[in-house]
mmCIF file of N, CA and C in Angstrom:
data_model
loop_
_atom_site.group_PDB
_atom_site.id
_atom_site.type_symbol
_atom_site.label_atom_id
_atom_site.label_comp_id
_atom_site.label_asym_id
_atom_site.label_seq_id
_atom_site.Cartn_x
_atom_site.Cartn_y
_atom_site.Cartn_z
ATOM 1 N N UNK A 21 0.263 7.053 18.919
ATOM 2 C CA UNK A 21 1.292 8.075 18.929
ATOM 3 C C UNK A 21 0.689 9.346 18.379
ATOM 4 N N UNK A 22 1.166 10.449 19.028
ATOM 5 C CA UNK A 22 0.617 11.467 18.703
ATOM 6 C C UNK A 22 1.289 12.431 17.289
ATOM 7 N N UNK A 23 0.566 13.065 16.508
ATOM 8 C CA UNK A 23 1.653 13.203 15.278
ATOM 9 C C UNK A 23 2.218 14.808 15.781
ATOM 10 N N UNK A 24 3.257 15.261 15.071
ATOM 11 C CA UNK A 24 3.785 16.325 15.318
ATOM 12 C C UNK A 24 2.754 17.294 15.019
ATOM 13 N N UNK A 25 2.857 18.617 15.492
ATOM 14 C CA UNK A 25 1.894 19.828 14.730
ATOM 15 C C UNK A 25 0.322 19.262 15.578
ATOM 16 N N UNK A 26 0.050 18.293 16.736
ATOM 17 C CA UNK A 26 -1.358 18.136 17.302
ATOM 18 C C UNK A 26 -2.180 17.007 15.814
ATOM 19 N N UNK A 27 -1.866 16.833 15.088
ATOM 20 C CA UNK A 27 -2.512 15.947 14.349
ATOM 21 C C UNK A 27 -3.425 14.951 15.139
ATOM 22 N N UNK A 28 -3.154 15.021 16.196
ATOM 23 C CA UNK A 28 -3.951 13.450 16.543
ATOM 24 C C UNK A 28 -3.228 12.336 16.750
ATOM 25 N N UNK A 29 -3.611 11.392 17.137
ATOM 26 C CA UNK A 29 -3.060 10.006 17.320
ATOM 27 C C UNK A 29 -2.842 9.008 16.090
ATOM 28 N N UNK A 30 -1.748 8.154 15.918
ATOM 29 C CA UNK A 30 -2.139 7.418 14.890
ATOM 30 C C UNK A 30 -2.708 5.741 15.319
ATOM 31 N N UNK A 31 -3.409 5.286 14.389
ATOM 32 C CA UNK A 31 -4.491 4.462 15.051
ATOM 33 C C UNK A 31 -3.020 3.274 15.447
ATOM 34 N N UNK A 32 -3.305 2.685 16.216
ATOM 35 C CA UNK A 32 -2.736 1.132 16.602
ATOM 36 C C UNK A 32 -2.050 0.730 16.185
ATOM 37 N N UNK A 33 -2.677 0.026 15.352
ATOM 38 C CA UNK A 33 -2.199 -1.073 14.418
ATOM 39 C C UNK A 33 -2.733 -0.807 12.757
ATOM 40 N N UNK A 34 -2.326 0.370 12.634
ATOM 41 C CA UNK A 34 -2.397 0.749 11.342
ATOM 42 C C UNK A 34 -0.785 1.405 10.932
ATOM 43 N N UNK A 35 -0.258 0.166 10.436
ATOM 44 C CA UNK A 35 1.139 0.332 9.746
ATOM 45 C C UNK A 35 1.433 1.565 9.168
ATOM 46 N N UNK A 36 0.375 1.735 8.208
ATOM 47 C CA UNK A 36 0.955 2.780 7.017
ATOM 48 C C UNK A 36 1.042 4.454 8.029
ATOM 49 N N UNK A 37 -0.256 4.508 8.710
ATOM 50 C CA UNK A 37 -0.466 5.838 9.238
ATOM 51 C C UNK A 37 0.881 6.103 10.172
ATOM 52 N N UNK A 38 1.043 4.675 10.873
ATOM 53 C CA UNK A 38 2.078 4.901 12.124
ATOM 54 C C UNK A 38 3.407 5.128 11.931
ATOM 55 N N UNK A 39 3.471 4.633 10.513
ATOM 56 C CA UNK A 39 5.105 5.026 9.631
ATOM 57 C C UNK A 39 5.110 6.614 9.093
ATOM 58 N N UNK A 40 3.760 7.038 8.707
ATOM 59 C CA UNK A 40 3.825 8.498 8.767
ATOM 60 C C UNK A 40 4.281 9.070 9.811
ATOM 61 N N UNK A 41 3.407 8.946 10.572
ATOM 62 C CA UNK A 41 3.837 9.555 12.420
ATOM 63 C C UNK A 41 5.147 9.514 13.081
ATOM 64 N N UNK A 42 5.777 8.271 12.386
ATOM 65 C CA UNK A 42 6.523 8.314 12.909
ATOM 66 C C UNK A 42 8.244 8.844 12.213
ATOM 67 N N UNK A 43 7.711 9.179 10.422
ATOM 68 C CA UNK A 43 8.720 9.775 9.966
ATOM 69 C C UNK A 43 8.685 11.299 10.626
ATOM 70 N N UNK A 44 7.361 11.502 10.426
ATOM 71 C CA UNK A 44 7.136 13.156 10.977
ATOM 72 C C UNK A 44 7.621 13.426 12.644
ATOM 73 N N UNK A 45 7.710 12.429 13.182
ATOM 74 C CA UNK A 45 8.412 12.574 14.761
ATOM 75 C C UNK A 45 9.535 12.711 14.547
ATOM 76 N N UNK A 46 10.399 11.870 13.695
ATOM 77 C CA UNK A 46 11.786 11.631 13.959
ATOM 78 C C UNK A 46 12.341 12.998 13.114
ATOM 79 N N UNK A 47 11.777 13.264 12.128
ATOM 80 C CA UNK A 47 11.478 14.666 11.800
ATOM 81 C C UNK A 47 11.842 15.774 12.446
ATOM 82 N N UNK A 48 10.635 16.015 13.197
ATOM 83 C CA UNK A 48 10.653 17.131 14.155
ATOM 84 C C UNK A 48 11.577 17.265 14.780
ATOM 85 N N UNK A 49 12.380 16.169 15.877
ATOM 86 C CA UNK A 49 13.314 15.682 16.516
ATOM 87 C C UNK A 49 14.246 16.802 16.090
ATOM 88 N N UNK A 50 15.026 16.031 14.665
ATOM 89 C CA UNK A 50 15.782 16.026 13.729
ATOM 90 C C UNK A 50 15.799 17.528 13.561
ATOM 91 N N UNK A 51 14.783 18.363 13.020
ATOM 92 C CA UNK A 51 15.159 19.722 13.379
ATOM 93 C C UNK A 51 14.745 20.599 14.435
ATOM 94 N N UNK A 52 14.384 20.284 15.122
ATOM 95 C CA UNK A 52 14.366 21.028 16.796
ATOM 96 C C UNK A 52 15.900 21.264 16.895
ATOM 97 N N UNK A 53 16.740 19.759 16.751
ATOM 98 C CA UNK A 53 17.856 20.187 17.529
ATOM 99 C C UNK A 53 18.288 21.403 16.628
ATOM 100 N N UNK A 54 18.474 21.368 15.499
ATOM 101 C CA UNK A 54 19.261 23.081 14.901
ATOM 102 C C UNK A 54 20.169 22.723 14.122
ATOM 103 N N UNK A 55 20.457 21.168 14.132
ATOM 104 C CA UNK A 55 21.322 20.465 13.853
ATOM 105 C C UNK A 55 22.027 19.710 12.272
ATOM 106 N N UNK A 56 22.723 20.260 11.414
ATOM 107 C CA UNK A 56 22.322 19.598 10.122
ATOM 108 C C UNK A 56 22.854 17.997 10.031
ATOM 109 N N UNK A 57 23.821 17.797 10.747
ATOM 110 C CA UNK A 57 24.054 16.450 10.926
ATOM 111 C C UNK A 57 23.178 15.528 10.974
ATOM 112 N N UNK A 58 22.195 15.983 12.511
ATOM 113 C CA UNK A 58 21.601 15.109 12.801
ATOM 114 C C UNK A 58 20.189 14.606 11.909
ATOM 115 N N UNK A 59 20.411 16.181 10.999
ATOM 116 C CA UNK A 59 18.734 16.017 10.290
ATOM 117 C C UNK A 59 19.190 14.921 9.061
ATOM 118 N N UNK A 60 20.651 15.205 8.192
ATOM 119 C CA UNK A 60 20.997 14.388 7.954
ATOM 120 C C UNK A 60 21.008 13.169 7.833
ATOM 121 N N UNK A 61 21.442 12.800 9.630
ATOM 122 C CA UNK A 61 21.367 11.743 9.731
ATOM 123 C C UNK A 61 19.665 11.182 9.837
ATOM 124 N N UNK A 62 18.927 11.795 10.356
ATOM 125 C CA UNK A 62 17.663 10.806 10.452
ATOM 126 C C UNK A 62 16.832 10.580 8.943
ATOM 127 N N UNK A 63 17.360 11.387 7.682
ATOM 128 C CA UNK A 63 16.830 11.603 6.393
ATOM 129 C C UNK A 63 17.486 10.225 6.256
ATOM 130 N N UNK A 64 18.684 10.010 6.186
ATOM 131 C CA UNK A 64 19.422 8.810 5.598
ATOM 132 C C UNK A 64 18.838 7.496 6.750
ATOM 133 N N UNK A 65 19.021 7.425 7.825
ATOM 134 C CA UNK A 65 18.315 6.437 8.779
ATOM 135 C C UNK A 65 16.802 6.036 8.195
ATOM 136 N N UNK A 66 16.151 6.846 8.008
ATOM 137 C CA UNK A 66 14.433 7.211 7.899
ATOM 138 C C UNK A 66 14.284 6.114 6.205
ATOM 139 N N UNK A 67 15.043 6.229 5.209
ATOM 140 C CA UNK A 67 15.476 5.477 3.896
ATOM 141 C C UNK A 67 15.196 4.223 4.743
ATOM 142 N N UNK A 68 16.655 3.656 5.443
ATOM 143 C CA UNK A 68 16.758 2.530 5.312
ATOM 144 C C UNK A 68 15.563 1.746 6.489
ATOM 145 N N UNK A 69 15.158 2.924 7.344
ATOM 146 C CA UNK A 69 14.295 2.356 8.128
ATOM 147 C C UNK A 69 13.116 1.607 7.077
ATOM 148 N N UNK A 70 12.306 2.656 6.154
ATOM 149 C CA UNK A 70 11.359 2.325 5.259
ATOM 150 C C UNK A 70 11.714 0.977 4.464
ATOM 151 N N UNK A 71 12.990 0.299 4.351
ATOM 152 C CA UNK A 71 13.266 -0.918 4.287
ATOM 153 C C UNK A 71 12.702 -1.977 4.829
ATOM 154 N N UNK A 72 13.190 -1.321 6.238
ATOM 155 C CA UNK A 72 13.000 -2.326 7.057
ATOM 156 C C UNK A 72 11.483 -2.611 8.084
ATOM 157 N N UNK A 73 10.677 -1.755 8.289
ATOM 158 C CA UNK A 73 9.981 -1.259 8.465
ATOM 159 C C UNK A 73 9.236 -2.346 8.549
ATOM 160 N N UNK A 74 8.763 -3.272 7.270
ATOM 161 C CA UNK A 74 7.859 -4.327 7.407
ATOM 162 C C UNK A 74 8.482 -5.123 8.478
ATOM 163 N N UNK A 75 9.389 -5.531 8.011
ATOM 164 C CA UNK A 75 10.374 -6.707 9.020
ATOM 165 C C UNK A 75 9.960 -6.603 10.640
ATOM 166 N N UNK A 76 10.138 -4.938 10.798
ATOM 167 C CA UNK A 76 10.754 -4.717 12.266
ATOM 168 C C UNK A 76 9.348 -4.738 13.193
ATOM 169 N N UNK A 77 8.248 -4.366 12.361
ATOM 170 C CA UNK A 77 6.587 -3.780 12.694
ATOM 171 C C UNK A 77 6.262 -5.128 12.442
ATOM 172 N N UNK A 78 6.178 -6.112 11.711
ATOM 173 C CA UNK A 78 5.394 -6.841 11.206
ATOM 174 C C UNK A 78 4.562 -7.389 12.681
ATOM 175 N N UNK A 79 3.823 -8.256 12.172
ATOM 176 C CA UNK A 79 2.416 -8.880 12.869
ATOM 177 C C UNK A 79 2.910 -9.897 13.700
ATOM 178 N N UNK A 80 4.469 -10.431 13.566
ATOM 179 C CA UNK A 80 5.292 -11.208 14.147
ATOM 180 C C UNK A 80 6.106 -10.639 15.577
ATOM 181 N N UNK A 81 6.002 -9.097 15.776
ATOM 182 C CA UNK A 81 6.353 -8.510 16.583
ATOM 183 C C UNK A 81 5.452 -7.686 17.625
ATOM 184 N N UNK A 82 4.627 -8.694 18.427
ATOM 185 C CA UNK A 82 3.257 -8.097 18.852
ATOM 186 C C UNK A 82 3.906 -6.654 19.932
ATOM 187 N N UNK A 83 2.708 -5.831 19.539
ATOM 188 C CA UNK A 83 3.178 -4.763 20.467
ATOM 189 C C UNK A 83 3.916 -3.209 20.078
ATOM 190 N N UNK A 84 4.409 -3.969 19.056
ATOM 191 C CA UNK A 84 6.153 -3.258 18.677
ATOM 192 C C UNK A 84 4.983 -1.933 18.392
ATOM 193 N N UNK A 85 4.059 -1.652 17.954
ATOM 194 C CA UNK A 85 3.646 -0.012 17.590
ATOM 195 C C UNK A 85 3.393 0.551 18.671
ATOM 196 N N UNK A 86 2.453 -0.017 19.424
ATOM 197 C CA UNK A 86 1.927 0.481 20.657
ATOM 198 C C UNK A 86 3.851 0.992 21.681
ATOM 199 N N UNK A 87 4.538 0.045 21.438
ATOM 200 C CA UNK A 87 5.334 0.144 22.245
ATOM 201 C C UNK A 87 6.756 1.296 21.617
ATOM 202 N N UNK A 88 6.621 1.579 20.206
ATOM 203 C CA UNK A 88 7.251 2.267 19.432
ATOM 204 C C UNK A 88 6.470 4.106 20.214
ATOM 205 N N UNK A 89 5.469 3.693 19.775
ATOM 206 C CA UNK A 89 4.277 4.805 20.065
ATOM 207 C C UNK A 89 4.901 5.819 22.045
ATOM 208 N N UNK A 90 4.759 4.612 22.363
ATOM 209 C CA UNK A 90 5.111 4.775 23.923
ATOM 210 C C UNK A 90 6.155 5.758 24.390
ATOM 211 N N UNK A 91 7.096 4.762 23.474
ATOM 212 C CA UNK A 91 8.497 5.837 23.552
ATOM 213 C C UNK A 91 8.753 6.869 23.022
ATOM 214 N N UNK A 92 7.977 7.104 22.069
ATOM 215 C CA UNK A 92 8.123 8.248 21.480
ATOM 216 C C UNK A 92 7.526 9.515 22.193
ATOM 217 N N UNK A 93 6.261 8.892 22.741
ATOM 218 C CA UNK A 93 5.137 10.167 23.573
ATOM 219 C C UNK A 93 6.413 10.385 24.920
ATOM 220 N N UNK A 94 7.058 9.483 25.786
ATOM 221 C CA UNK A 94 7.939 9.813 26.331
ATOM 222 C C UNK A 94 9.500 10.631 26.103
ATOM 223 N N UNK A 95 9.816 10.720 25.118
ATOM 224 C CA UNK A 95 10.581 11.246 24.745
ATOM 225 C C UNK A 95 10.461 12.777 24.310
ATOM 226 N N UNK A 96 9.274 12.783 23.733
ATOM 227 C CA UNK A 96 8.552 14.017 23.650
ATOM 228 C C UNK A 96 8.440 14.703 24.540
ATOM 229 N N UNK A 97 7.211 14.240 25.971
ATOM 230 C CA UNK A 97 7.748 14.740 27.313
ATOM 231 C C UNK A 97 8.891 15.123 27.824
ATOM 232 N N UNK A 98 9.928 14.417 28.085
ATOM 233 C CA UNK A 98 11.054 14.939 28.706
ATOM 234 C C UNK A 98 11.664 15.862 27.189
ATOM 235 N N UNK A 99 11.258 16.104 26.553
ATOM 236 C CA UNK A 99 12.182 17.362 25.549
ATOM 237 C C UNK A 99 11.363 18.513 26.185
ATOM 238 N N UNK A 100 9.673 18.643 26.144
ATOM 239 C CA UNK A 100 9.001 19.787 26.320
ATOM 240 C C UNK A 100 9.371 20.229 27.685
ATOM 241 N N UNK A 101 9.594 19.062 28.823
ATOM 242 C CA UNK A 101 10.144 19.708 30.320
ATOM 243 C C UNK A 101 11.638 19.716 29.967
ATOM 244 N N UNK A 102 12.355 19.871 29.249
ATOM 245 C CA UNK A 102 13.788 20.833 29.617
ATOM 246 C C UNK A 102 14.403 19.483 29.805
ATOM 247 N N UNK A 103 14.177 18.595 29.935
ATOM 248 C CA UNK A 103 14.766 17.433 30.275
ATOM 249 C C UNK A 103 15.733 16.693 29.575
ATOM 250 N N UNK A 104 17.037 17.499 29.296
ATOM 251 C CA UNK A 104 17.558 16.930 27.707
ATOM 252 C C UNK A 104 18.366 15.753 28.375
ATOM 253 N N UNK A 105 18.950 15.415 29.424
ATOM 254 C CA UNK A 105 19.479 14.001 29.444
ATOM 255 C C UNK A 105 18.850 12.893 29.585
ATOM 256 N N UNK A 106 17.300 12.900 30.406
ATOM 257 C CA UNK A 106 15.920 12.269 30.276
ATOM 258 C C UNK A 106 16.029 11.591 28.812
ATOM 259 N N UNK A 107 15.787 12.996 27.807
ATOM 260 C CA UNK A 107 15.375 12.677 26.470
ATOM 261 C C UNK A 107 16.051 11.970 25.665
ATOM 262 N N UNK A 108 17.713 12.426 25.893
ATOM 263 C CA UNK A 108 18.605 11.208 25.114
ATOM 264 C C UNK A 108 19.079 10.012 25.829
ATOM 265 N N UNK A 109 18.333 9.406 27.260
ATOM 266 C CA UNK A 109 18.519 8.613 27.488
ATOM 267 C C UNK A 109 17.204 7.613 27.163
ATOM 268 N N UNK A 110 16.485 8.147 27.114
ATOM 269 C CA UNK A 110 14.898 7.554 26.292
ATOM 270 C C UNK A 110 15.472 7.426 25.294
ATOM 271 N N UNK A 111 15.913 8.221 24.172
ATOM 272 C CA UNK A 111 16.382 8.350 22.712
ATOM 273 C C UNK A 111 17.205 6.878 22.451
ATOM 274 N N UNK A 112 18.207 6.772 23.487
ATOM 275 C CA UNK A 112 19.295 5.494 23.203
ATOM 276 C C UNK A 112 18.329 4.411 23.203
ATOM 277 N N UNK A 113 17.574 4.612 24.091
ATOM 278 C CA UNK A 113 16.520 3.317 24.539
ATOM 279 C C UNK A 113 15.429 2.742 23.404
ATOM 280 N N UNK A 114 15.183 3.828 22.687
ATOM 281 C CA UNK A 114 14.433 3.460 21.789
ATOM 282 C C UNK A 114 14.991 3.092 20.545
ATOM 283 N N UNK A 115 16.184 3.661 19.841
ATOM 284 C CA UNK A 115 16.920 3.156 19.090
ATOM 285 C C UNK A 115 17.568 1.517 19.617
ATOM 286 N N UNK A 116 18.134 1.320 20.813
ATOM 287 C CA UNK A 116 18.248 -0.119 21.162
ATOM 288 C C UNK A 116 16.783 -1.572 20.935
ATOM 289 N N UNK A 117 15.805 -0.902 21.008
ATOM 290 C CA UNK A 117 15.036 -1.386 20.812
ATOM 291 C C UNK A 117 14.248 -1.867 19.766
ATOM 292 N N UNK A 118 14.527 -0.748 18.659
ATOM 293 C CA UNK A 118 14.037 -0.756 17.502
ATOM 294 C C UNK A 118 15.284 -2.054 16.956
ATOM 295 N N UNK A 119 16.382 -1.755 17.168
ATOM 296 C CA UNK A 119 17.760 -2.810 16.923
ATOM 297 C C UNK A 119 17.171 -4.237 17.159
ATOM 298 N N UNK A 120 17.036 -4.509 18.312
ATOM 299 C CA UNK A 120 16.843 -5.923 18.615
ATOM 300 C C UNK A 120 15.218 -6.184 17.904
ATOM 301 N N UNK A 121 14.496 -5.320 18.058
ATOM 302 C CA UNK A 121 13.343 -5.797 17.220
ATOM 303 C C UNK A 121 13.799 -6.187 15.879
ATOM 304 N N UNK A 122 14.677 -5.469 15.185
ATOM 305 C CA UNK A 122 14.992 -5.949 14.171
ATOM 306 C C UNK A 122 15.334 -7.141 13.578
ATOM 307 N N UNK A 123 16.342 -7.098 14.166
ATOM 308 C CA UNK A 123 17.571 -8.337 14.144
ATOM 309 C C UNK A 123 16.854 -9.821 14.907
ATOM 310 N N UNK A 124 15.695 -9.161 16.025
ATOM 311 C CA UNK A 124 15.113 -10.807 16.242
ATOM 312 C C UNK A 124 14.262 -11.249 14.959
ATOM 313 N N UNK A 125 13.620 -9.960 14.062
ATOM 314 C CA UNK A 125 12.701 -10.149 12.788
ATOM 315 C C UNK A 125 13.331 -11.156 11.676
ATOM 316 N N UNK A 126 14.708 -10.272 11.933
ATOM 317 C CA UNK A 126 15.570 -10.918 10.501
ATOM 318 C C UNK A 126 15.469 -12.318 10.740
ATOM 319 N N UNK A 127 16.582 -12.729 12.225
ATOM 320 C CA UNK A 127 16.947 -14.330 12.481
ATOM 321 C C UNK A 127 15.329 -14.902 12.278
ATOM 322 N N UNK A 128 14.190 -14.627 12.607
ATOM 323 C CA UNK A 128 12.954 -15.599 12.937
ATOM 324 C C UNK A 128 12.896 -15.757 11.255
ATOM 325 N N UNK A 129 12.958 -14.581 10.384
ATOM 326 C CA UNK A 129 12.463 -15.448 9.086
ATOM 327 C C UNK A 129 13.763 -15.742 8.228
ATOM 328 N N UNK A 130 15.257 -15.714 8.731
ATOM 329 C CA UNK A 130 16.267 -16.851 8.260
ATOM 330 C C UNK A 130 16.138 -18.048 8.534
ATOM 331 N N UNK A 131 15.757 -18.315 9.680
ATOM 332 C CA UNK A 131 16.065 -19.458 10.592
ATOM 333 C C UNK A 131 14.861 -20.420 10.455
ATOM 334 N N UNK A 132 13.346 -19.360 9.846
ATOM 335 C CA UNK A 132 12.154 -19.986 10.349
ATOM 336 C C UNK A 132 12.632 -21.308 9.313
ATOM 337 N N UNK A 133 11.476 -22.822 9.400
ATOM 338 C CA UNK A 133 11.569 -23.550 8.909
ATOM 339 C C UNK A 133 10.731 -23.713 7.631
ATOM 340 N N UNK A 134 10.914 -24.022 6.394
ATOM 341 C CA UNK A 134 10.476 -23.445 5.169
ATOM 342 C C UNK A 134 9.292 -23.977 5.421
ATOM 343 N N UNK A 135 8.092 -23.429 4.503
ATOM 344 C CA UNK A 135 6.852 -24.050 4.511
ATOM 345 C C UNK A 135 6.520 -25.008 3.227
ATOM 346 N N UNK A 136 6.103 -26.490 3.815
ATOM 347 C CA UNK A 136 5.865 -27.411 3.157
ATOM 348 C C UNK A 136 5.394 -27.322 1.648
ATOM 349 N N UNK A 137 5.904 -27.737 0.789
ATOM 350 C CA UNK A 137 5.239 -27.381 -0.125
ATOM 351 C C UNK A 137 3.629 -28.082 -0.706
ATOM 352 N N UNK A 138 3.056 -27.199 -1.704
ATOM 353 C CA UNK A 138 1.301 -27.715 -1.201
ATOM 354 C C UNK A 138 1.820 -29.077 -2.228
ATOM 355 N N UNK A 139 0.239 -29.897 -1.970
ATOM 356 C CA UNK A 139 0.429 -31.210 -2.340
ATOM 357 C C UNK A 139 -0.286 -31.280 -3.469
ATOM 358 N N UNK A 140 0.581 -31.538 -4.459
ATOM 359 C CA UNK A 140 -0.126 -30.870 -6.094
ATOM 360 C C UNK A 140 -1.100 -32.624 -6.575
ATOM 361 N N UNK A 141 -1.182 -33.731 -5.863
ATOM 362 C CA UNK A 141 -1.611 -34.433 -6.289
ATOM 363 C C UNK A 141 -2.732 -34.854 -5.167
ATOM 364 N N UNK A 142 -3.476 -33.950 -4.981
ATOM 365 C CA UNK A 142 -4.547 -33.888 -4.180
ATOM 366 C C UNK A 142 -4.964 -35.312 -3.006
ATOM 367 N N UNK A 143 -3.400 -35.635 -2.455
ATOM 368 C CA UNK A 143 -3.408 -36.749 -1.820
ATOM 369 C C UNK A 143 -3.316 -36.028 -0.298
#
């Protein structure tokens, strides 16, 4: 993903950088529109995202950056071409997505099955 301001790309599968990139996107977003609501809203979203963040990214969700990354460089596009129903229909898409990534994160480690405990009598 590319960072706001031409920064460059952030690498892959490097969590920490790509959570930068990607506060600073939702960022930009956030005040392009002009909007105090919305900046608002992505300051307060952006909190609880950093919650969740491990959960939703983790190593259990192959893809999810590259594919976070994706949508974002698309969304970007259709804002720079004028494309504002393009952009908030990408926009819904990626928020739906980030959702179910979530919520499949949560159920896999409610549901997962506990891990054995080690065998303290070296049998």
């Amino acid at each position: 993903m590319h960072r706001p301001g031409g920064g460059g790309p952030a690498p892959r599968d490097d969590h920490e950088s790509f959570g930068r990139a990607d506060a600073e996107f939702h960022q930009a977003i956030g005040a392009a529109a002009g909007n105090a609501f919305l900046s608002s809203l992505v300051d307060a979203i952006q909190r609880l995202q950093r919650q969740v963040t491990i959960v939703a990214l983790a190593d259990s969700a192959p893809g999810s950056l590259a594919g976070a990354a994706e949508q974002h460089l698309a969304i970007l596009e259709a804002i720079g071409a004028g494309e504002q129903e393009q952009a908030a229909a990408l926009m819904a898409r990626h928020i739906d997505t980030t959702e179910l990534q979530v919520q499949r994160e949560i159920r896999n480690r409610i549901f997962a099955a506990p891990a054995a405990p080690a065998d303290r009598d070296g049998a």
